[in-house]
mmCIF file with all atom_site columns, C-alpha atoms in Angstrom:
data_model
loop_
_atom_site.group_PDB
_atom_site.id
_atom_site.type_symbol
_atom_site.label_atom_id
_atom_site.label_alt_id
_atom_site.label_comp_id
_atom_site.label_asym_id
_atom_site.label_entity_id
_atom_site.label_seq_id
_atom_site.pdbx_PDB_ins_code
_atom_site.Cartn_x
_atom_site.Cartn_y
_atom_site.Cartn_z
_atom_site.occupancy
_atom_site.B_iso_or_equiv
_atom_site.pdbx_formal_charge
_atom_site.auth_seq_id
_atom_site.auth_comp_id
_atom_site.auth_asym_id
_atom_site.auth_atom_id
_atom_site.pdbx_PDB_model_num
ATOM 1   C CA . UNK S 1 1   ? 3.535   -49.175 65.243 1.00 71.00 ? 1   UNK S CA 1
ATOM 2   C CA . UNK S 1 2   ? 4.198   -45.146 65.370 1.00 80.00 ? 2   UNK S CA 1
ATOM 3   C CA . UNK S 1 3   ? 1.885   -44.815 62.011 1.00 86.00 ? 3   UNK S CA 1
ATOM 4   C CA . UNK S 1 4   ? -0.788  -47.194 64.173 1.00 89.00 ? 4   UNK S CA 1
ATOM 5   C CA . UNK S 1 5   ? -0.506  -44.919 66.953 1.00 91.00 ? 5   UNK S CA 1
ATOM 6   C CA . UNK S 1 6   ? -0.725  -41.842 65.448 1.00 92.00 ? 6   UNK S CA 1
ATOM 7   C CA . UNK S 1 7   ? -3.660  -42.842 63.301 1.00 90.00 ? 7   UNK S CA 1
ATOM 8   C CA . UNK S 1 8   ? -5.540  -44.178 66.531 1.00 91.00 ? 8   UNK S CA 1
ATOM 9   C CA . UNK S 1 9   ? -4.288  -41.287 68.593 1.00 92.00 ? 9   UNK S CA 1
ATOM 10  C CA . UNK S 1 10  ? -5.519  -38.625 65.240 1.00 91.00 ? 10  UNK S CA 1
ATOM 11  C CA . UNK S 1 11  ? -9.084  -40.285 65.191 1.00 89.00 ? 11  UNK S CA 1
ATOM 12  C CA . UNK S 1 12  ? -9.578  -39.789 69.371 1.00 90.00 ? 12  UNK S CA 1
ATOM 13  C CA . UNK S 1 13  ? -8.609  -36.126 69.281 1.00 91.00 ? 13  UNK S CA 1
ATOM 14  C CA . UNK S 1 14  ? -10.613 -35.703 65.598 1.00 88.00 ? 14  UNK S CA 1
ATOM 15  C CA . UNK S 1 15  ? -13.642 -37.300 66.821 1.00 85.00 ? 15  UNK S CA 1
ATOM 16  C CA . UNK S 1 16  ? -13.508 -35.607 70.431 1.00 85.00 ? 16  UNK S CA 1
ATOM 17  C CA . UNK S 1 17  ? -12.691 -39.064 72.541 1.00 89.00 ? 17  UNK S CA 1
ATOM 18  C CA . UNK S 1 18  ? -9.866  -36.729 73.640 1.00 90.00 ? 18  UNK S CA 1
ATOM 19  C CA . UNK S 1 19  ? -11.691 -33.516 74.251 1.00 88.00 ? 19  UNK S CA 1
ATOM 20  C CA . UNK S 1 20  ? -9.663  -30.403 73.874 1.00 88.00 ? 20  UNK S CA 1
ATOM 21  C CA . UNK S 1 21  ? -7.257  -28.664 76.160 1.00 90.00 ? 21  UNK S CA 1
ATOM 22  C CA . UNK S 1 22  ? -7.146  -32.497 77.946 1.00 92.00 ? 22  UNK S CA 1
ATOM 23  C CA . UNK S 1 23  ? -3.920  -33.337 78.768 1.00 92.00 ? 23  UNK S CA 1
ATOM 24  C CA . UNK S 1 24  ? -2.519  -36.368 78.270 1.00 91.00 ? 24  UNK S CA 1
ATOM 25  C CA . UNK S 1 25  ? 0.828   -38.726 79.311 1.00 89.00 ? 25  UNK S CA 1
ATOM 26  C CA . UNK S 1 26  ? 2.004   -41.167 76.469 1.00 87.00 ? 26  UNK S CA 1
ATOM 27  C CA . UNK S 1 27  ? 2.298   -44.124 79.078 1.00 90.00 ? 27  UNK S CA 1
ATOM 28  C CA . UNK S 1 28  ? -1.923  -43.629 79.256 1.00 89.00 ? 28  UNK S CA 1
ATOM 29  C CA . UNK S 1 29  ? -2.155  -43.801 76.055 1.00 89.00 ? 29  UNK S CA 1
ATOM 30  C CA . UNK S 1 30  ? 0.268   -46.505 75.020 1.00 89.00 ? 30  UNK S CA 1
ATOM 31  C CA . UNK S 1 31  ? -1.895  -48.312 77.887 1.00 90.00 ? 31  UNK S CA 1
ATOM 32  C CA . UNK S 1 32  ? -5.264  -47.770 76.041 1.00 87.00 ? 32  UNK S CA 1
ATOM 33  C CA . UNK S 1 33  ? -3.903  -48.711 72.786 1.00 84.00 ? 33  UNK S CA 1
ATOM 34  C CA . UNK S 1 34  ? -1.835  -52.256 73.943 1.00 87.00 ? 34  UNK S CA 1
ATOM 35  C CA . UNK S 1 35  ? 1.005   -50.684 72.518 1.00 86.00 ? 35  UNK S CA 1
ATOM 36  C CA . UNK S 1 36  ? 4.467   -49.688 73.604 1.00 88.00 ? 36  UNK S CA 1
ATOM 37  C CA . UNK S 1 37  ? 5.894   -46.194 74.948 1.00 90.00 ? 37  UNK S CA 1
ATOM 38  C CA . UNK S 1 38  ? 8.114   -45.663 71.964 1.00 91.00 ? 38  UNK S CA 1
ATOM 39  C CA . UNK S 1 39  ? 5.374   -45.778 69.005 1.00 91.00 ? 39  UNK S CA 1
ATOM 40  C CA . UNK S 1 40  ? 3.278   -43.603 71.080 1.00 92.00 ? 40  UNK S CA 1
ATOM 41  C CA . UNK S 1 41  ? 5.722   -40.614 71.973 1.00 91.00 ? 41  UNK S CA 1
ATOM 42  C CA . UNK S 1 42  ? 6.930   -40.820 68.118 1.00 92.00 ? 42  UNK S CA 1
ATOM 43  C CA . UNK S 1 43  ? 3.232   -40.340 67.360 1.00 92.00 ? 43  UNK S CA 1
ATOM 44  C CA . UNK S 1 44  ? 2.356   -37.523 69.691 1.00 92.00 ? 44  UNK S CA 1
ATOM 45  C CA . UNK S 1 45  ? 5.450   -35.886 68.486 1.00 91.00 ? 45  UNK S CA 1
ATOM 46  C CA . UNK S 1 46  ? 4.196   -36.010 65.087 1.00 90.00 ? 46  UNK S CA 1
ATOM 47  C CA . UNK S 1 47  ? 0.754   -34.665 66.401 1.00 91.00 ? 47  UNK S CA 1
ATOM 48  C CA . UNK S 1 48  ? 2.532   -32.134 67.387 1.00 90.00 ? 48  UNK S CA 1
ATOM 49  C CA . UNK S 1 49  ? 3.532   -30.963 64.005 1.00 85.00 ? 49  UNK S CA 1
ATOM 50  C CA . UNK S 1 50  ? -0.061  -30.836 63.262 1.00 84.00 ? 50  UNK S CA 1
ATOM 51  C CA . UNK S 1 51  ? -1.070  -28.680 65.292 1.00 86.00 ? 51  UNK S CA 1
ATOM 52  C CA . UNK S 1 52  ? -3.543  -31.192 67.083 1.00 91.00 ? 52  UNK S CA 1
ATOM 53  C CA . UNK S 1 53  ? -1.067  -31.402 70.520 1.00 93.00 ? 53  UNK S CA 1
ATOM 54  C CA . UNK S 1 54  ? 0.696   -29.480 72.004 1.00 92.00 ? 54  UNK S CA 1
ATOM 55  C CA . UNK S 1 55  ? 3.169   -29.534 74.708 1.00 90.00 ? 55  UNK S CA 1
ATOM 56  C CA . UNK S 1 56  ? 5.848   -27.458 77.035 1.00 87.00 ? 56  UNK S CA 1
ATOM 57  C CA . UNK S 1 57  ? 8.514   -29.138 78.405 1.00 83.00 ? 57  UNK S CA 1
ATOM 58  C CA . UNK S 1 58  ? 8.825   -30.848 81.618 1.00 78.00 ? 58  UNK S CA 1
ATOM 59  C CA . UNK S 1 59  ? 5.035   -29.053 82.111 1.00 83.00 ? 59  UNK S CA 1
ATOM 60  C CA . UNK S 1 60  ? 2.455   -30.795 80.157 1.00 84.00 ? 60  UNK S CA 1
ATOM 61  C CA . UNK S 1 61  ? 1.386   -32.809 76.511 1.00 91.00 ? 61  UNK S CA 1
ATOM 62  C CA . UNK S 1 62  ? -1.956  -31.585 76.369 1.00 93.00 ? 62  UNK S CA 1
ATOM 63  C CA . UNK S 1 63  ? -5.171  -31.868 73.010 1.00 93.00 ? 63  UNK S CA 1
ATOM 64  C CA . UNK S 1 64  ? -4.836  -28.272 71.611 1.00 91.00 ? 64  UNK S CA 1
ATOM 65  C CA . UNK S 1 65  ? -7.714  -26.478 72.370 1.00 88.00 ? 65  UNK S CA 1
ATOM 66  C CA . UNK S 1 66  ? -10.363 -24.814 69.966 1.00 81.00 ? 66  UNK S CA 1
ATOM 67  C CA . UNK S 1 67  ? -9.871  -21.458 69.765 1.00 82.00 ? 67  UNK S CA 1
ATOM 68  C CA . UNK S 1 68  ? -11.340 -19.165 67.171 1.00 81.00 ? 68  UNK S CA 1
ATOM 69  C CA . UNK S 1 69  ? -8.573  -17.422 65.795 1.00 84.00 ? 69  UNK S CA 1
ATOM 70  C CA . UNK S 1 70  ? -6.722  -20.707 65.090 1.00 82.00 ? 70  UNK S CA 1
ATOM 71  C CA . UNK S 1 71  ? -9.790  -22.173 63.213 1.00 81.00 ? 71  UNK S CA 1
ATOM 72  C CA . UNK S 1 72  ? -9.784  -19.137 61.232 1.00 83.00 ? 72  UNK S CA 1
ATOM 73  C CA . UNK S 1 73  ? -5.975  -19.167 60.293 1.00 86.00 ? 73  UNK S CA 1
ATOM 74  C CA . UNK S 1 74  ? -6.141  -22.650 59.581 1.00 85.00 ? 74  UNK S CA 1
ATOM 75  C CA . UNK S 1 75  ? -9.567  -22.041 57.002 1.00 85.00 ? 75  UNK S CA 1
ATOM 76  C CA . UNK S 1 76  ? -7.605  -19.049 55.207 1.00 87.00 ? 76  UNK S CA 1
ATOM 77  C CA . UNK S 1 77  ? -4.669  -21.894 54.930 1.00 89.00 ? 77  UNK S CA 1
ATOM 78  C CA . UNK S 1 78  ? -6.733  -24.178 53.409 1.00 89.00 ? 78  UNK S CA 1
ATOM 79  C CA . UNK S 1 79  ? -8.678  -21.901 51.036 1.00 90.00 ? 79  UNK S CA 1
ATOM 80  C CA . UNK S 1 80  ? -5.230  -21.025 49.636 1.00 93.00 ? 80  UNK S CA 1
ATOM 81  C CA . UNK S 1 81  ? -4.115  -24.558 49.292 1.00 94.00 ? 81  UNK S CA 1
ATOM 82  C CA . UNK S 1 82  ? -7.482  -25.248 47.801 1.00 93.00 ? 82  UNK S CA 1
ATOM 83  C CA . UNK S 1 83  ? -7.241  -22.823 45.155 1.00 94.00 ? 83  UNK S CA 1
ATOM 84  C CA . UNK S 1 84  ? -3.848  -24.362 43.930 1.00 96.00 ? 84  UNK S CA 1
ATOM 85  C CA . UNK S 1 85  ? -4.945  -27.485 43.849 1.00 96.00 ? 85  UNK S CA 1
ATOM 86  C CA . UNK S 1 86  ? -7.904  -26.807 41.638 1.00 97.00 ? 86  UNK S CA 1
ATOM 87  C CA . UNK S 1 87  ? -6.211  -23.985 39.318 1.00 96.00 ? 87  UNK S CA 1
ATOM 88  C CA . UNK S 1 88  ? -3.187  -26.774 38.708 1.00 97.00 ? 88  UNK S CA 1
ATOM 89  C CA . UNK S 1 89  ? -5.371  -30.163 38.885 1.00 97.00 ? 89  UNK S CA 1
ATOM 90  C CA . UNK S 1 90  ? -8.201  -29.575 36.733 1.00 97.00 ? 90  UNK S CA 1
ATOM 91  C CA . UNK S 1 91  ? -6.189  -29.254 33.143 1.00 97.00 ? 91  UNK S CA 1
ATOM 92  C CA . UNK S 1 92  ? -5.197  -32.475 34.260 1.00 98.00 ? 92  UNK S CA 1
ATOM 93  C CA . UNK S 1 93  ? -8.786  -34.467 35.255 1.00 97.00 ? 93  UNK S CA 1
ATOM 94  C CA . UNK S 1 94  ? -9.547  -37.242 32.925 1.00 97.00 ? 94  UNK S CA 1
ATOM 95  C CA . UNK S 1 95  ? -13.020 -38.423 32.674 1.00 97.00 ? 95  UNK S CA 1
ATOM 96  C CA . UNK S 1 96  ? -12.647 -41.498 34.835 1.00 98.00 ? 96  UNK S CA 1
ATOM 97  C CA . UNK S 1 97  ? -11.264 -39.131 37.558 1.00 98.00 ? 97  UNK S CA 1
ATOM 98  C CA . UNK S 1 98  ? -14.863 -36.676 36.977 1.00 98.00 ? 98  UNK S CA 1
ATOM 99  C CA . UNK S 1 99  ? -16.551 -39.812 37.326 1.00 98.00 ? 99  UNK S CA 1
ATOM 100 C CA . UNK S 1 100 ? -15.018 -40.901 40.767 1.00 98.00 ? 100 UNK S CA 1
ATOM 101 C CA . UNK S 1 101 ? -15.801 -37.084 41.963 1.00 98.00 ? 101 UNK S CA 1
ATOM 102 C CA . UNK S 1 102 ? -19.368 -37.654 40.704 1.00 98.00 ? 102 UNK S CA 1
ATOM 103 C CA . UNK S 1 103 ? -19.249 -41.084 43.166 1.00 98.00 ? 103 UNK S CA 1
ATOM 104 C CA . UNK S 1 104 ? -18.096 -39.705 45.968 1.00 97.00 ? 104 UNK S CA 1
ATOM 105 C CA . UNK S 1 105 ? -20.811 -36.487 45.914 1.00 95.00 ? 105 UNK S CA 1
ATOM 106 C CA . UNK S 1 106 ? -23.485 -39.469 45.517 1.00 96.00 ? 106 UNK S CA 1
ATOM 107 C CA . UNK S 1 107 ? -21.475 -40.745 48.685 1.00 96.00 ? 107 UNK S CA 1
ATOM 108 C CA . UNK S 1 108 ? -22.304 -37.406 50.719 1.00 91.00 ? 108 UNK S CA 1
ATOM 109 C CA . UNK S 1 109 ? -25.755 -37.553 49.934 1.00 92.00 ? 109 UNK S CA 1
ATOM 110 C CA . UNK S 1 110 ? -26.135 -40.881 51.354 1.00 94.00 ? 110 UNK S CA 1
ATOM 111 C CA . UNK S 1 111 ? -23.727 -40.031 54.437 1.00 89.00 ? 111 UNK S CA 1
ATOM 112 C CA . UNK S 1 112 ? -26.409 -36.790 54.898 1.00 85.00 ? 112 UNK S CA 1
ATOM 113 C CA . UNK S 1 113 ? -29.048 -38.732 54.498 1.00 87.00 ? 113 UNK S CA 1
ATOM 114 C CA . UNK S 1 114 ? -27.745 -41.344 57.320 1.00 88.00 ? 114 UNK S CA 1
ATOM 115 C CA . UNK S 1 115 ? -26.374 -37.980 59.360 1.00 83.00 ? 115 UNK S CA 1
ATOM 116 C CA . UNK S 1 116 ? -22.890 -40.127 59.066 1.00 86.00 ? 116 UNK S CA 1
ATOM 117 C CA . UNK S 1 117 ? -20.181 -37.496 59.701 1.00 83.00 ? 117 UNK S CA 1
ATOM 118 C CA . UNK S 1 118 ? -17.700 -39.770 59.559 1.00 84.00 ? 118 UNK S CA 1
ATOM 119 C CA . UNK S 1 119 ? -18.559 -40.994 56.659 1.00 89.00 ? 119 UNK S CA 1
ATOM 120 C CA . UNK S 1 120 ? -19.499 -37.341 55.038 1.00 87.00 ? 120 UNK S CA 1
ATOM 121 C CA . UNK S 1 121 ? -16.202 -36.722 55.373 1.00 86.00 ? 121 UNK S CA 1
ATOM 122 C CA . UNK S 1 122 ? -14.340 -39.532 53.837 1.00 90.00 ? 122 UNK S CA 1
ATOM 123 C CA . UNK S 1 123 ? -16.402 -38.653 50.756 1.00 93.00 ? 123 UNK S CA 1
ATOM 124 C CA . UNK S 1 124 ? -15.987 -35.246 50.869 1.00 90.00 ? 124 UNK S CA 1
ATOM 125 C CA . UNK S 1 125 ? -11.784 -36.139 51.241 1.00 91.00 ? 125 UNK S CA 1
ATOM 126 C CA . UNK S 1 126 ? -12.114 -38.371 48.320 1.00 95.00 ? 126 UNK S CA 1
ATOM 127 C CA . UNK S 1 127 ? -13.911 -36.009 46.242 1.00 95.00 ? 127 UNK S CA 1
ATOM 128 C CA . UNK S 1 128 ? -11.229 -32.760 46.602 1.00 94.00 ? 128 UNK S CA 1
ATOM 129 C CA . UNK S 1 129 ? -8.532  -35.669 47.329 1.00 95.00 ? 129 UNK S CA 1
ATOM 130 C CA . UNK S 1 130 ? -8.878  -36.067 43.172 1.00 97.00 ? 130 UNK S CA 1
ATOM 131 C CA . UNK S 1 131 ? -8.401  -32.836 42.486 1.00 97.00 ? 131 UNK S CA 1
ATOM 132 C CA . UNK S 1 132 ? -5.051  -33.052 44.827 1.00 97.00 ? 132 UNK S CA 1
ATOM 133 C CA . UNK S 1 133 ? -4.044  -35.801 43.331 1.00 97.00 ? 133 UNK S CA 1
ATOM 134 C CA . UNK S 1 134 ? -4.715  -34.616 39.651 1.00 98.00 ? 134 UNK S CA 1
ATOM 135 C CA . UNK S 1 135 ? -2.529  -31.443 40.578 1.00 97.00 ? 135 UNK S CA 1
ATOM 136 C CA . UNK S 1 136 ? 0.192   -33.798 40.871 1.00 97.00 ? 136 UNK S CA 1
ATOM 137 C CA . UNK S 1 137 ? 2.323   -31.299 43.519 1.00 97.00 ? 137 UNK S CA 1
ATOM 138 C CA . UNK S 1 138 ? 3.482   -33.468 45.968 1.00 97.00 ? 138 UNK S CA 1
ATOM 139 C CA . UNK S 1 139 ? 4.243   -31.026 48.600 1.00 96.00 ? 139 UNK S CA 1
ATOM 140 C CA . UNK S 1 140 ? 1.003   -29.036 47.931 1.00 96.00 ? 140 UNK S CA 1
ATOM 141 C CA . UNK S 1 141 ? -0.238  -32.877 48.845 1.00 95.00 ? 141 UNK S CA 1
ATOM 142 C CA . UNK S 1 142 ? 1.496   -33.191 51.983 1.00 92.00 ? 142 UNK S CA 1
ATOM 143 C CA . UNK S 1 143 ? 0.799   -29.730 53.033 1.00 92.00 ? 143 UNK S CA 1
ATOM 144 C CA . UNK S 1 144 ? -3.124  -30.058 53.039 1.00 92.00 ? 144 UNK S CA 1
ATOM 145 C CA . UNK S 1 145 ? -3.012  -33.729 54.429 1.00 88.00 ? 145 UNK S CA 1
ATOM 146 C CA . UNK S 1 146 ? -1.351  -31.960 57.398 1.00 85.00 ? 146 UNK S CA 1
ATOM 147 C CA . UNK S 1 147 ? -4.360  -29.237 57.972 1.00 87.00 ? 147 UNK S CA 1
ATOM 148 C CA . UNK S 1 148 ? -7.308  -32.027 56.812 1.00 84.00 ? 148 UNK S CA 1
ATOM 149 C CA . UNK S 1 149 ? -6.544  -33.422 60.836 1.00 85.00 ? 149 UNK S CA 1
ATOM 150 C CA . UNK S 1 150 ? -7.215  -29.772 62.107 1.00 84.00 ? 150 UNK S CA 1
ATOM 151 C CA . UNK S 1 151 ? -10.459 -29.386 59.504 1.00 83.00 ? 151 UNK S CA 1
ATOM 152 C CA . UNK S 1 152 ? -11.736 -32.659 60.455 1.00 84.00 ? 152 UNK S CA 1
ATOM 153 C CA . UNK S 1 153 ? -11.690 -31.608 63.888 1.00 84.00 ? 153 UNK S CA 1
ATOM 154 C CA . UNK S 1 154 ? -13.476 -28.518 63.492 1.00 81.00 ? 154 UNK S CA 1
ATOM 155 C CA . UNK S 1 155 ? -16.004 -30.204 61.624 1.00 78.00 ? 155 UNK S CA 1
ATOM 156 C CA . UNK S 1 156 ? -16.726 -32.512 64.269 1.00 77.00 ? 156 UNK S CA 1
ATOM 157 C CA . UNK S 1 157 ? -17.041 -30.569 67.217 1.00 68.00 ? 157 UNK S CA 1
ATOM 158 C CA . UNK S 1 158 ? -19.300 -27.700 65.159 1.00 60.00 ? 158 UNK S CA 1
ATOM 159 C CA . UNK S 1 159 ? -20.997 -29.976 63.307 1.00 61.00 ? 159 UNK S CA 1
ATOM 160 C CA . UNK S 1 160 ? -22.777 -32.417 65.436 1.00 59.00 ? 160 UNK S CA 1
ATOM 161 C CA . UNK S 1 161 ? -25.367 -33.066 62.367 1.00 58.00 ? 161 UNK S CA 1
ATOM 162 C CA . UNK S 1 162 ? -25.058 -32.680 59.260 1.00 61.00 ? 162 UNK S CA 1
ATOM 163 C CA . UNK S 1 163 ? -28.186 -30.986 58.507 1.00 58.00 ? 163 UNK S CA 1
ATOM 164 C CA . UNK S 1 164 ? -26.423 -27.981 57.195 1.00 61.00 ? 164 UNK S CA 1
ATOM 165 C CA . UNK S 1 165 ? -24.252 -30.286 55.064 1.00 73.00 ? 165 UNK S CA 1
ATOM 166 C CA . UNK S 1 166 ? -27.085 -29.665 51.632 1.00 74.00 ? 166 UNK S CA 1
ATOM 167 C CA . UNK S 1 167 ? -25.377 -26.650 50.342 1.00 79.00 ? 167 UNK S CA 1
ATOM 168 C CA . UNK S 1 168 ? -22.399 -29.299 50.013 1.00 83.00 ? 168 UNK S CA 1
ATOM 169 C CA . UNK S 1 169 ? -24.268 -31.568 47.543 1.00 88.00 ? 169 UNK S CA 1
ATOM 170 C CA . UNK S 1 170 ? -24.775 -28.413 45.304 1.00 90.00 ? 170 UNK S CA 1
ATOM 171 C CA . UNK S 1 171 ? -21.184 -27.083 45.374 1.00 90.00 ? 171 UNK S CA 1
ATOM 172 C CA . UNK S 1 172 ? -19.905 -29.730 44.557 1.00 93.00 ? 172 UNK S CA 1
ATOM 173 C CA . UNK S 1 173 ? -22.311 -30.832 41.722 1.00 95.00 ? 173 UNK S CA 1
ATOM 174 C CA . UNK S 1 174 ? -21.344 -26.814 39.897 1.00 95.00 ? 174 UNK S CA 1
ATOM 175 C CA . UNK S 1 175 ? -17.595 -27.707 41.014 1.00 96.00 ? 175 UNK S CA 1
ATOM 176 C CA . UNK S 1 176 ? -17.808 -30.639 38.901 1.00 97.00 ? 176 UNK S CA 1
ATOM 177 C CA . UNK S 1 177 ? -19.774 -29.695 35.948 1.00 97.00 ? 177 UNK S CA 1
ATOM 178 C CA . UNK S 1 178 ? -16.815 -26.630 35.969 1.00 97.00 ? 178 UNK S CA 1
ATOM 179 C CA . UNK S 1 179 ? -14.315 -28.871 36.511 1.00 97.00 ? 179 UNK S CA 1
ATOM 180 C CA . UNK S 1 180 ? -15.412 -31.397 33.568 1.00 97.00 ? 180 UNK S CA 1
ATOM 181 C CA . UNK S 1 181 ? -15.464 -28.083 31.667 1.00 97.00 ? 181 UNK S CA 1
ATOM 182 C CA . UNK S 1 182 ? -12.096 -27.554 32.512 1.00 96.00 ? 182 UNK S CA 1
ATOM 183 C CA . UNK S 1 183 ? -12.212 -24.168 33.641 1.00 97.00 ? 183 UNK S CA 1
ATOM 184 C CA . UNK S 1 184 ? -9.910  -23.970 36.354 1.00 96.00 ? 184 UNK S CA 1
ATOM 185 C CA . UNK S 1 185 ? -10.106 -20.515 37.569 1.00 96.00 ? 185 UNK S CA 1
ATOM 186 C CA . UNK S 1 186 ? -14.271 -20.622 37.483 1.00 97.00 ? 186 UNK S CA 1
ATOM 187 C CA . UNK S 1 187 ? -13.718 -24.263 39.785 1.00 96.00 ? 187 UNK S CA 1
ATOM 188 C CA . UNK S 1 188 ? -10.951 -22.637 42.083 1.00 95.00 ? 188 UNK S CA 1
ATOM 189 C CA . UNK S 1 189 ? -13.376 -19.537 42.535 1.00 94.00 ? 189 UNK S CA 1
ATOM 190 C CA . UNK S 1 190 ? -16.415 -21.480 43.658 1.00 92.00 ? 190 UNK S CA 1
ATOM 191 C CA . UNK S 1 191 ? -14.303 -23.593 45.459 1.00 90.00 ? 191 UNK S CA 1
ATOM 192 C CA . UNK S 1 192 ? -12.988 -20.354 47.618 1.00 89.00 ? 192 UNK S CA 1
ATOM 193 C CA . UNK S 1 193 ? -16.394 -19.565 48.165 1.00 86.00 ? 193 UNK S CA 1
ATOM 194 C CA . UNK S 1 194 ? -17.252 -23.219 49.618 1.00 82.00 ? 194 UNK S CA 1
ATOM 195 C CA . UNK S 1 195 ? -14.834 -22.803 52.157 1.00 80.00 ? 195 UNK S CA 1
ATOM 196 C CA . UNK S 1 196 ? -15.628 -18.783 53.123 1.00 81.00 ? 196 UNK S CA 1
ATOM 197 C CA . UNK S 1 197 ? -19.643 -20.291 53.551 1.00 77.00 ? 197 UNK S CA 1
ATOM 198 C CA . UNK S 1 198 ? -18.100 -23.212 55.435 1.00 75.00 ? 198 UNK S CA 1
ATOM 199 C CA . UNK S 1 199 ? -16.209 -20.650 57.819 1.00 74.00 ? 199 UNK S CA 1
ATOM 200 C CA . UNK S 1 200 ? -18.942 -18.172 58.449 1.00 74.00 ? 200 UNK S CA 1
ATOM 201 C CA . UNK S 1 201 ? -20.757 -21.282 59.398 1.00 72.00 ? 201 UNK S CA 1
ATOM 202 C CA . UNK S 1 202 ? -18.385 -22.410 61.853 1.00 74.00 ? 202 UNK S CA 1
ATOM 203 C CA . UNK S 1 203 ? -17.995 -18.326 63.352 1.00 72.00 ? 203 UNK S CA 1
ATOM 204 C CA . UNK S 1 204 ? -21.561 -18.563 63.767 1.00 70.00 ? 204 UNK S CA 1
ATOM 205 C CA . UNK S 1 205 ? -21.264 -21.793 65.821 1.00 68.00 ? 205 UNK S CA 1
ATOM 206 C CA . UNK S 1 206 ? -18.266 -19.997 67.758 1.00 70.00 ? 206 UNK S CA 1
ATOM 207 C CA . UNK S 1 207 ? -20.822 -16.755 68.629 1.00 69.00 ? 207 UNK S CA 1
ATOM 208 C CA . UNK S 1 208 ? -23.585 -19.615 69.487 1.00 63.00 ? 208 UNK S CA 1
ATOM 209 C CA . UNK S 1 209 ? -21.083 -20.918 72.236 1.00 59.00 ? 209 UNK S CA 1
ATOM 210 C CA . UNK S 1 210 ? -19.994 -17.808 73.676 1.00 55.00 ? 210 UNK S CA 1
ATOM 211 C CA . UNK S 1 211 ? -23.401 -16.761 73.832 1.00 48.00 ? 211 UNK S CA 1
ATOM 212 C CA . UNK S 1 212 ? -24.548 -19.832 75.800 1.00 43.00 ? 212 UNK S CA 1
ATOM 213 C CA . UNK S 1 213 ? -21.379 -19.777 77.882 1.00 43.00 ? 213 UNK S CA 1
ATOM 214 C CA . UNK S 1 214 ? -22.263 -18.897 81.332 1.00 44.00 ? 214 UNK S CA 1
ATOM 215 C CA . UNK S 1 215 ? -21.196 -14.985 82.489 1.00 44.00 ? 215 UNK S CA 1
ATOM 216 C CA . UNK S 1 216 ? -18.134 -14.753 84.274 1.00 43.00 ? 216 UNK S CA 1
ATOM 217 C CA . UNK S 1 217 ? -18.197 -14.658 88.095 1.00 43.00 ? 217 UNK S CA 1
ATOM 218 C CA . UNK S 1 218 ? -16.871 -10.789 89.486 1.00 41.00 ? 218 UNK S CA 1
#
């Protein structure tokens, strides 16, 4: 029941059902859900770890908010993890493994083409989730499972469509071709560039908000 909580408790605060900076008390949520107290605060404490919640005691549990310098640490995380994964997984890719990346990319298009973020994303996981895999690290694995929450997050609130999701479909078409090459340090490069574009994307959206935000009252 804790893994069923946190999952359904992950997807609200990914998806923006619980907006950020809401607080939140577990007996609410173990309401909403039909489930028990105990699963609930085992999950949140877990979401805790993630970074998505955070809490001070005997004050508040509360969604962490966005803030810009946290998306950016979290980015530079990732890049780094990124780059592992690739320079380690791709001696190992077999063809059948290429071939699954290939599916999933045709995935994205189709998710674009329906402007399914959800869905974008589940291909997009799948397609670097090979690479992960084929790096066979397991705490390298555990580590970016525990930022893809935060990412996903990110992505949903910035990225409302997915218009700006086409430069995807051609990364990951030369990160493939490199990658069925096998040259790991070519993939891990273009792969660092990926994510830079993808977080001078999301500044932009950052400047777009502040700029819109109404002035502060003197």
């Amino acid at each position: 029941m804790s893994d069923v909580a946190f999952d359904r408790i992950c997807d609200a605060i990914v998806t923006g059902q619980l907006a950020p900076g809401s607080k939140v008390r577990d007996s609410d949520l173990a309401d909403q859900l039909g489930l028990s107290r105990t699963p609930v605060r085992e999950a949140l404490a877990r979401l805790i770890d993630t970074g998505l919640v955070e809490a001070k005691p005997a004050a508040f549990t509360r969604i962490t908010p966005l803030h810009r310098a946290d998306v950016e640490a979290t980015l530079a995380v990732l890049e780094v993890l990124d780059q592992l994964a690739v320079r380690t997984g791709v001696p190992n890719l077999t063809p059948d493994m290429i071939a699954l990346m290939r599916t999933a990319n045709d995935d994205l298009a189709q998710a674009i083409k329906a402007d399914n973020i959800g869905a974008a994303l589940a291909a997009d996981d799948i397609l670097h989730g090979v690479i992960v895999d084929a790096a066979a690290n397991p705490l390298l694995k555990r580590l970016i499972q525990q930022v893809h929450p935060q990412i996903h997050r990110i992505y949903y609130r910035k990225f409302s469509s997915l218009r700006g999701w086409q430069d995807a479909l051609e990364h990951h078409d030369n990160l493939i071709e490199l990658c069925a090459a096998g040259d790991s340090d070519a993939a891990a490069e273009i792969s660092s560039q990926h994510r830079r574009f993808l977080g001078g994307l999301i500044g932009e959206l950052f400047d777009i908000d502040e700029d819109s935000s109404p002035a502060p009252s003197h």
